[in-house]
Structure formats: structure tokens, C-alpha cells
Coordinates of C-alpha atoms and ligand atoms in Angstrom, one line a residue:
M1 CA 17.1 -16.1 -17.6
N2 CA 19.8 -14.9 -20.0
N3 CA 20.2 -18.0 -22.1
L4 CA 17.5 -17.7 -24.8
T5 CA 18.3 -17.4 -28.5
T6 CA 16.4 -14.2 -29.5
Q7 CA 15.0 -14.7 -33.0
I8 CA 14.6 -11.7 -35.2
L9 CA 11.2 -11.9 -37.0
T10 CA 10.3 -10.0 -40.1
A11 CA 7.1 -7.9 -40.5
D12 CA 5.3 -10.2 -42.9
P13 CA 2.7 -13.0 -42.7
T14 CA 5.3 -15.6 -41.8
G15 CA 6.7 -13.4 -39.0
F16 CA 3.3 -12.6 -37.7
A17 CA 2.3 -16.3 -37.5
A18 CA 5.5 -17.2 -35.8
A19 CA 5.0 -14.4 -33.3
A20 CA 1.4 -15.4 -32.5
Q21 CA 2.6 -18.9 -31.9
I22 CA 5.2 -17.7 -29.4
W23 CA 2.6 -15.7 -27.5
Q24 CA 0.3 -18.7 -27.5
A25 CA 3.1 -20.8 -26.0
G26 CA 3.7 -18.2 -23.2
G27 CA 6.8 -16.5 -24.7
L28 CA 8.0 -12.9 -24.9
I29 CA 8.2 -10.8 -28.1
A30 CA 9.3 -7.3 -28.6
F31 CA 7.2 -5.6 -31.2
P32 CA 6.9 -2.1 -32.7
T33 CA 4.1 0.3 -31.8
E34 CA 3.8 3.9 -33.0
T35 CA 5.1 5.1 -29.6
V36 CA 8.0 2.8 -28.6
Y37 CA 8.7 -0.9 -28.9
G38 CA 6.7 -3.0 -26.4
L39 CA 7.8 -6.2 -24.7
G40 CA 4.6 -8.3 -25.1
A41 CA 3.2 -11.5 -23.5
D42 CA -0.3 -13.0 -23.4
A43 CA -2.0 -10.9 -20.7
R44 CA -4.0 -13.9 -19.5
N45 CA -1.0 -16.0 -18.8
D46 CA 0.4 -15.5 -15.2
T47 CA 3.8 -17.1 -16.0
A48 CA 4.2 -15.3 -19.3
V49 CA 3.6 -11.9 -17.6
A50 CA 6.0 -12.8 -14.7
K51 CA 8.6 -13.4 -17.4
I52 CA 8.2 -9.8 -18.6
Y53 CA 9.2 -8.5 -15.2
D54 CA 12.1 -11.0 -15.1
A55 CA 13.4 -10.0 -18.5
K56 CA 13.2 -6.3 -17.7
G57 CA 14.7 -6.8 -14.3
R58 CA 12.0 -4.6 -12.8
P59 CA 12.4 -4.1 -9.0
S60 CA 8.6 -3.8 -8.5
F61 CA 5.4 -4.9 -10.2
N62 CA 4.3 -1.7 -11.9
P63 CA 0.9 -2.4 -13.6
L64 CA 1.2 -2.9 -17.4
I65 CA -0.7 -1.6 -20.4
V66 CA -2.8 -4.2 -22.3
H67 CA -2.8 -3.9 -26.1
V68 CA -5.8 -5.0 -28.2
D69 CA -6.9 -4.9 -31.8
S70 CA -10.2 -3.0 -31.4
V71 CA -12.7 -1.4 -29.1
E72 CA -14.8 -4.6 -29.3
T73 CA -11.9 -6.6 -27.8
A74 CA -11.2 -3.9 -25.2
K75 CA -14.8 -4.2 -24.0
L76 CA -14.1 -7.8 -23.0
Y77 CA -11.7 -6.7 -20.3
V78 CA -12.9 -3.2 -19.0
E79 CA -16.2 -1.6 -18.0
W80 CA -16.8 0.6 -21.0
S81 CA -18.4 4.1 -20.6
D82 CA -19.6 7.0 -22.8
L83 CA -16.5 9.0 -22.0
A84 CA -14.3 6.0 -23.0
D85 CA -16.3 5.7 -26.2
Q86 CA -15.8 9.4 -27.0
L87 CA -12.0 9.2 -26.4
A88 CA -11.6 6.0 -28.4
K89 CA -13.6 7.3 -31.3
A90 CA -11.3 10.4 -31.4
F91 CA -7.9 8.8 -30.8
W92 CA -7.9 5.0 -31.3
P93 CA -6.0 3.5 -32.9
G94 CA -3.3 5.8 -31.5
P95 CA -1.0 6.8 -28.7
L96 CA -3.7 7.1 -26.0
T97 CA -4.1 4.6 -23.1
L98 CA -7.3 4.6 -21.1
V99 CA -7.5 3.5 -17.5
L100 CA -10.9 1.9 -16.8
P101 CA -12.5 -0.4 -14.2
L102 CA -11.4 -4.0 -14.8
R103 CA -14.4 -6.2 -15.6
K104 CA -15.1 -8.8 -12.9
D105 CA -15.1 -11.6 -15.5
S106 CA -11.9 -10.3 -17.2
A107 CA -9.4 -13.1 -17.9
V108 CA -6.4 -10.7 -17.4
S109 CA -3.7 -11.9 -15.0
K110 CA -3.5 -10.1 -11.6
L111 CA 0.2 -9.5 -12.3
V112 CA -0.9 -7.2 -15.2
T113 CA -2.9 -4.9 -12.9
A114 CA -0.6 -5.5 -9.9
G115 CA -3.9 -6.3 -8.0
L116 CA -5.6 -3.0 -8.9
P117 CA -9.3 -2.9 -9.8
T118 CA -8.5 -0.9 -12.9
L119 CA -6.9 -1.8 -16.2
A120 CA -4.8 0.4 -18.6
I121 CA -5.7 -0.5 -22.2
R122 CA -5.0 0.8 -25.7
V123 CA -5.4 0.0 -29.4
P124 CA -2.0 0.9 -31.0
A125 CA -1.9 2.4 -34.5
H126 CA 1.3 0.9 -35.9
P127 CA 0.3 -1.4 -38.8
V128 CA 2.7 -4.1 -37.6
A129 CA 1.3 -4.0 -34.0
R130 CA -2.3 -4.2 -35.5
A131 CA -1.5 -7.1 -37.8
L132 CA 0.1 -9.0 -34.9
L133 CA -2.7 -8.4 -32.5
T134 CA -5.3 -9.5 -35.0
E135 CA -3.3 -12.6 -35.8
F136 CA -3.0 -13.4 -32.1
G137 CA -6.6 -12.6 -31.3
G138 CA -5.9 -12.0 -27.6
P139 CA -4.9 -9.2 -25.1
V140 CA -1.1 -8.5 -25.0
A141 CA 0.4 -7.0 -21.9
A142 CA 3.5 -4.9 -22.8
P143 CA 5.7 -2.4 -21.1
S144 CA 8.4 -0.6 -23.1
A145 CA 11.0 -3.1 -24.3
N146 CA 14.0 -1.9 -22.3
P147 CA 15.8 -3.1 -19.2
S148 CA 14.3 -1.4 -16.1
G149 CA 15.8 2.1 -15.7
K150 CA 17.0 2.3 -19.3
I151 CA 15.8 4.5 -22.1
S152 CA 12.7 3.3 -24.0
P153 CA 13.6 1.7 -27.4
T154 CA 12.4 3.1 -30.7
T155 CA 14.2 0.6 -33.0
A156 CA 14.6 -3.2 -33.1
G157 CA 18.4 -2.5 -32.6
H158 CA 17.7 -0.7 -29.3
V159 CA 15.7 -3.7 -28.1
E160 CA 18.4 -6.1 -29.2
A161 CA 21.1 -4.2 -27.4
G162 CA 19.1 -4.2 -24.1
L163 CA 17.3 -7.6 -24.1
S164 CA 19.0 -10.0 -26.4
G165 CA 19.2 -13.4 -24.8
R166 CA 16.4 -12.6 -22.4
I167 CA 13.4 -12.7 -24.7
D168 CA 12.2 -15.2 -27.4
A169 CA 11.9 -12.8 -30.4
I170 CA 12.0 -9.3 -31.7
L171 CA 9.7 -8.4 -34.5
D172 CA 11.5 -5.8 -36.6
G173 CA 9.1 -3.1 -37.9
G174 CA 11.5 -0.3 -38.4
A175 CA 11.7 2.9 -36.3
C176 CA 8.7 4.1 -34.2
G177 CA 7.0 7.2 -35.5
V178 CA 6.0 8.9 -32.2
G179 CA 9.1 7.9 -30.2
L180 CA 7.4 8.8 -26.9
E181 CA 5.2 6.6 -24.7
S182 CA 1.4 6.9 -24.9
T183 CA -0.6 9.5 -23.0
I184 CA -2.4 7.9 -20.1
V185 CA -5.9 9.1 -19.1
G186 CA -7.9 7.9 -16.1
V187 CA -11.4 7.7 -17.5
T188 CA -13.2 9.1 -14.4
D189 CA -15.6 12.1 -14.4
P190 CA -13.8 14.4 -14.8
A191 CA -11.0 12.6 -16.6
I192 CA -7.4 12.7 -15.1
L193 CA -4.1 12.9 -16.9
L194 CA -2.0 10.1 -15.4
R195 CA 1.0 10.5 -17.8
P196 CA 1.6 13.0 -20.6
G197 CA 2.8 11.3 -23.8
G198 CA 2.5 10.9 -27.5
L199 CA -1.0 12.4 -27.7
A200 CA -0.8 16.2 -27.2
G201 CA -2.6 17.6 -24.2
E202 CA -4.3 20.2 -26.4
D203 CA -5.8 17.5 -28.6
L204 CA -7.1 15.7 -25.6
A205 CA -8.5 18.9 -24.0
A206 CA -10.3 19.7 -27.3
V207 CA -12.3 16.4 -27.2
L208 CA -12.9 16.5 -23.4
G209 CA -13.9 20.1 -23.4
Y210 CA -11.5 20.9 -20.5
T211 CA -7.9 20.4 -19.6
P212 CA -7.7 17.4 -17.3
A213 CA -6.0 17.7 -13.9
S214 CA -2.7 15.8 -13.8
H215 CA -2.4 13.0 -11.3
K216 CA -0.5 15.0 -8.7
D217 CA -3.6 16.9 -7.7
A218 CA -6.1 14.3 -8.6
D219 CA -7.6 11.2 -6.9
P220 CA -4.6 9.4 -5.2
L221 CA -6.3 6.0 -5.7
V222 CA -5.5 6.0 -9.4
A223 CA -2.2 7.8 -9.4
P224 CA 0.6 5.5 -10.4
G225 CA 2.8 6.4 -7.4
Q226 CA 0.1 5.3 -5.0
M227 CA -1.1 2.2 -6.8
L228 CA 1.1 -0.4 -5.3
S229 CA -0.1 0.3 -1.8
H230 CA -3.7 -0.2 -2.9
Y231 CA -3.8 -3.9 -2.6
A232 CA -3.3 -5.2 1.0
P233 CA -4.8 -8.3 2.4
G234 CA -7.3 -8.0 5.3
A235 CA -5.1 -10.3 7.4
A236 CA -1.9 -9.1 9.0
V237 CA 1.1 -10.2 6.9
R238 CA 4.3 -11.3 8.6
L239 CA 7.4 -11.7 6.5
N240 CA 10.5 -14.0 6.6
A241 CA 8.5 -16.5 8.7
T242 CA 10.0 -20.0 9.1
D243 CA 6.9 -21.3 10.8
K244 CA 3.3 -20.3 11.4
T245 CA 2.0 -19.3 14.8
E246 CA -1.5 -19.6 16.3
G247 CA -4.2 -18.3 13.9
E248 CA -1.8 -17.9 10.9
V249 CA -1.7 -19.6 7.6
L250 CA 1.7 -20.1 5.9
L251 CA 2.6 -19.0 2.4
G252 CA 5.6 -21.0 1.5
F253 CA 8.5 -20.9 -0.9
G254 CA 10.7 -23.9 -1.6
D255 CA 10.2 -27.4 -0.3
M256 CA 8.2 -26.9 2.9
D257 CA 5.0 -27.7 4.8
C258 CA 2.5 -24.8 4.2
E259 CA -1.1 -23.9 3.2
L260 CA 0.0 -22.6 -0.3
N261 CA 3.4 -22.6 -1.9
L262 CA 4.6 -19.8 -4.2
S263 CA 7.0 -22.3 -5.8
A264 CA 7.8 -25.6 -4.2
R265 CA 10.8 -25.9 -6.5
G266 CA 12.1 -22.4 -5.5
D267 CA 11.5 -20.9 -8.9
L268 CA 11.1 -17.1 -8.7
V269 CA 9.2 -16.7 -12.0
E270 CA 6.7 -19.3 -10.9
A271 CA 6.5 -17.5 -7.5
A272 CA 5.8 -14.2 -9.1
A273 CA 3.1 -15.8 -11.3
N274 CA 1.4 -17.2 -8.2
L275 CA 1.9 -14.2 -5.9
F276 CA -1.4 -12.2 -6.2
G277 CA -3.6 -15.2 -6.7
H278 CA -2.2 -17.0 -3.6
L279 CA -2.5 -13.9 -1.4
H280 CA -6.1 -13.5 -2.5
R281 CA -6.9 -17.2 -1.7
L282 CA -5.2 -17.1 1.7
D283 CA -6.9 -13.8 2.5
A284 CA -10.3 -15.3 1.6
L285 CA -9.8 -17.8 4.5
K286 CA -10.2 -14.8 6.8
T287 CA -7.5 -15.9 9.3
A288 CA -5.8 -13.4 11.6
G289 CA -2.6 -13.6 9.8
I290 CA -0.6 -14.7 6.8
A291 CA 3.0 -15.7 7.5
V292 CA 5.2 -15.6 4.4
A293 CA 8.4 -17.7 4.0
P294 CA 11.7 -15.8 3.1
I295 CA 12.0 -15.0 -0.6
P296 CA 15.6 -14.6 -1.9
E297 CA 16.4 -11.0 -2.9
T298 CA 17.6 -11.9 -6.4
G299 CA 16.0 -11.7 -9.8
L300 CA 12.2 -11.5 -9.5
G301 CA 12.6 -11.9 -5.8
K302 CA 13.3 -8.2 -5.5
A303 CA 9.9 -7.3 -7.0
I304 CA 8.1 -10.0 -5.0
N305 CA 9.7 -8.7 -1.7
D306 CA 8.8 -5.2 -2.7
R307 CA 5.2 -6.2 -3.1
L308 CA 5.2 -8.3 0.2
R309 CA 6.7 -5.4 2.2
R310 CA 3.8 -3.2 1.0
A311 CA 1.3 -5.8 1.9
A312 CA 2.9 -6.1 5.4
A313 CA 3.2 -2.4 6.0
P314 CA 1.3 -1.0 9.1
R315 CA -2.0 0.4 8.0
Ligands
TXA1 O1 3.4 3.8 -25.4 C1 3.3 3.1 -24.4 O2 2.4 3.3 -23.6 C2 4.2 1.9 -24.4 C3 3.9 1.0 -25.5 C4 4.7 -0.3 -25.5 O3 2.5 0.7 -25.6 N1 4.1 1.2 -23.1 C5 4.5 1.7 -21.9 O4 4.4 0.9 -20.8 O5 5.0 2.9 -21.8 P1 5.2 1.1 -19.4 O6 5.0 -0.2 -18.7 O7 6.6 1.5 -19.7 O8 4.3 2.2 -18.8 C6 3.0 1.9 -18.3 C7 2.5 3.0 -17.4 C8 3.1 3.0 -16.0 O9 3.5 4.3 -15.6 C9 2.0 2.4 -15.1 O10 2.1 2.9 -13.8 C10 0.8 2.9 -15.9 O11 1.1 2.8 -17.2 N2 -0.4 2.1 -15.6 C11 -0.6 0.8 -15.9 N3 -1.8 0.4 -15.4 C12 -2.3 1.4 -14.7 C13 -3.5 1.6 -14.0 N4 -4.4 0.6 -13.9 N5 -3.8 2.8 -13.5 C14 -2.9 3.8 -13.6 N6 -1.7 3.7 -14.3 C15 -1.4 2.5 -14.8
MG2 MG1 8.6 2.2 -19.6

């Protein structure tokens, strides 16, 4: 996907309305936050979220941070707690991301959490981000707006240099004040520092009453490096299958006979959008095995195959 005309929107009511409309239609917009520019999409829309990974050229489905306009909106998506409330009161809006249990009735796409039972969420402080989120009224999933492996952008010009032609619009809100990604805290008891960032560790410790352990020596379940191995179906997963054997169901790709198809027309963005949902549905059939058709190792296929290899790994 390298053929879009990337519009530059201005930070005024006309620009905000245009941006909200693009999000509603499933498009991608880079927007300023106080930390870095984010590449945002409607967090409830599987296809829109898949397009984020495609535009960034991410080789794997790292879970994404959801941006909302207020604590009230955050509570629609995560299980809130007293500690979450304490941290939000002290630091929201601002450069702090909280990782909390995902609500069972949360409408957030499984591609946002990469199948995890937790969700990273924050209320950004940048006035442009706040105005946009209020105008849109929904949750916005956004990683930093740079091609995978490149430096995080702190101006609209950085975003344009990296992603022009791959996203629908860039909302130009000037340079980011913090210039460093948000601090990420796992809201467990005790709290865990998952990523140091724009909120100083001392300020966090002052509110917590202790210095949180960093993820290296904390619960491996919530540490980012471990997360992608968390979700594996109960059934054995067999890759590059051209046919199913006794006791298996077939997860297809391209025009073929199968129980569920990631994309009958062989579209990798559609396949990514369907990946976690289809794996869950086939797993719920409680068969001995899930055979998966070959997925081309190009574009989003790399991230899909990365995910499938983890699901198929011996455990
Ligand atoms: O300042 C920021 O946080 C920027 C702006 C745009 O908000 N966003 C950002 O996103 O830095 P990204 O995708 O570059 O980094 C997100 C980090 C990743 O390291 C990911 O592993 C972690 O958040 N993360 C997301 N969901 C998580 C979860 N449920 N548990 C633990 N870590 C999570
Ligand atoms: Mg990043």
C-alpha cells in the first residue's frame, strides 16, 4: 500500500472534523501527542488496525496503545482499579500508559492487544490530540508514526518523510514537547515499570510510594518480550498445510476449500484483520489440530507468519 495521497490537515475545527471522518471510515491518520506523533486508527476496526501494521511494515504484531479522551472513556475498555485511579489522577492527561485487564465486553480489536488479556491505554495531554479524540469520540490505537525500525517522529515533517503515500493524512500540530515515548506501567500490585519514558521514574515512585521493579525482573506474563508467546490455541497448529488430515480443521488463504478463510481473495491486510478472530473460532471447535494454509512472506504476511509460528511452537 504505497499509493495513497497523504493529506496534510491543519490543527483547527475543519482539520479535526476531517480527521474524525477518516477514522470513522477506517483510515489512518498521524497526529501529534505530547510524546511523539502517533499513527492512529479506530481501535475497534480490525481492518483499520491491520493497516497500521502494514503502513509501518512491522514484522510482528506488537500490541498497541489505545488513546482516549478521558478516564470515563478508558473505563469502557479496561477493568479499572484504585491504583489505576491514583495514577490517572496524578498523571493524566500526560505521558503515562497504564496496562490493565481488558474488559470482557471491550469492543477493542484483538489485533490491538495481539490476543493478550490486557490493554495499554492512555489519555494524551497534547491539546490537538485531545481535541481530535473528543471530536472522534472513540478509542484510537496508535503506535509511533514511523516505519518499523526507524526513529520515532516528533514533527509532521518526520512523519511525512517516513510514511507519505502509506497513510491517509497527517494532522500537523507542530513539534512534540516531550519527544520521548510514554512511560508504561503494569497496574498490578505492586506496579511494574514496563518501559521507561516521558514521565520521570522519580515522579512515578513518589505517587506509588516505592520504585517499581522493571519488567526484566518482574512477572514475565506482562513483559513485552514475552507477550507474543502468550496466546496459543489449545489445538496443535500445523503450518504450510495444503490439505487437512484426520481431526484437523483448515484455516485457508486464497481461493480454497476450508473451514475458515483468512482472505479468499488473498489480501494480506484482510488476512491480518481476521487472524486472531479466526484462530479463536477454530480453537473453540476443540478439534485436535488446526492446519493453516501457506501465507506469502511479503508485506503483512511476515507479521502473520511470525504470529503463526509462535502459535505452532512446541509447548
Ligand atoms: O508515547 C507513546 O507511548 C507513543 C504515542 C503515540 O502515544 N506510542 C508508542 O507506541 O510509543 P509504540 O507502539 O511504539 O509502543 C507501544 C509499547 C510497545 O513496547 C508494546 O509492547 C507496549 O507498548 N504494550 C502495548 N500493549 C501492551 C500490553 N497489553 N502489555 C504490555 N505492554 C504493552
Ligand atoms: Mg515505537
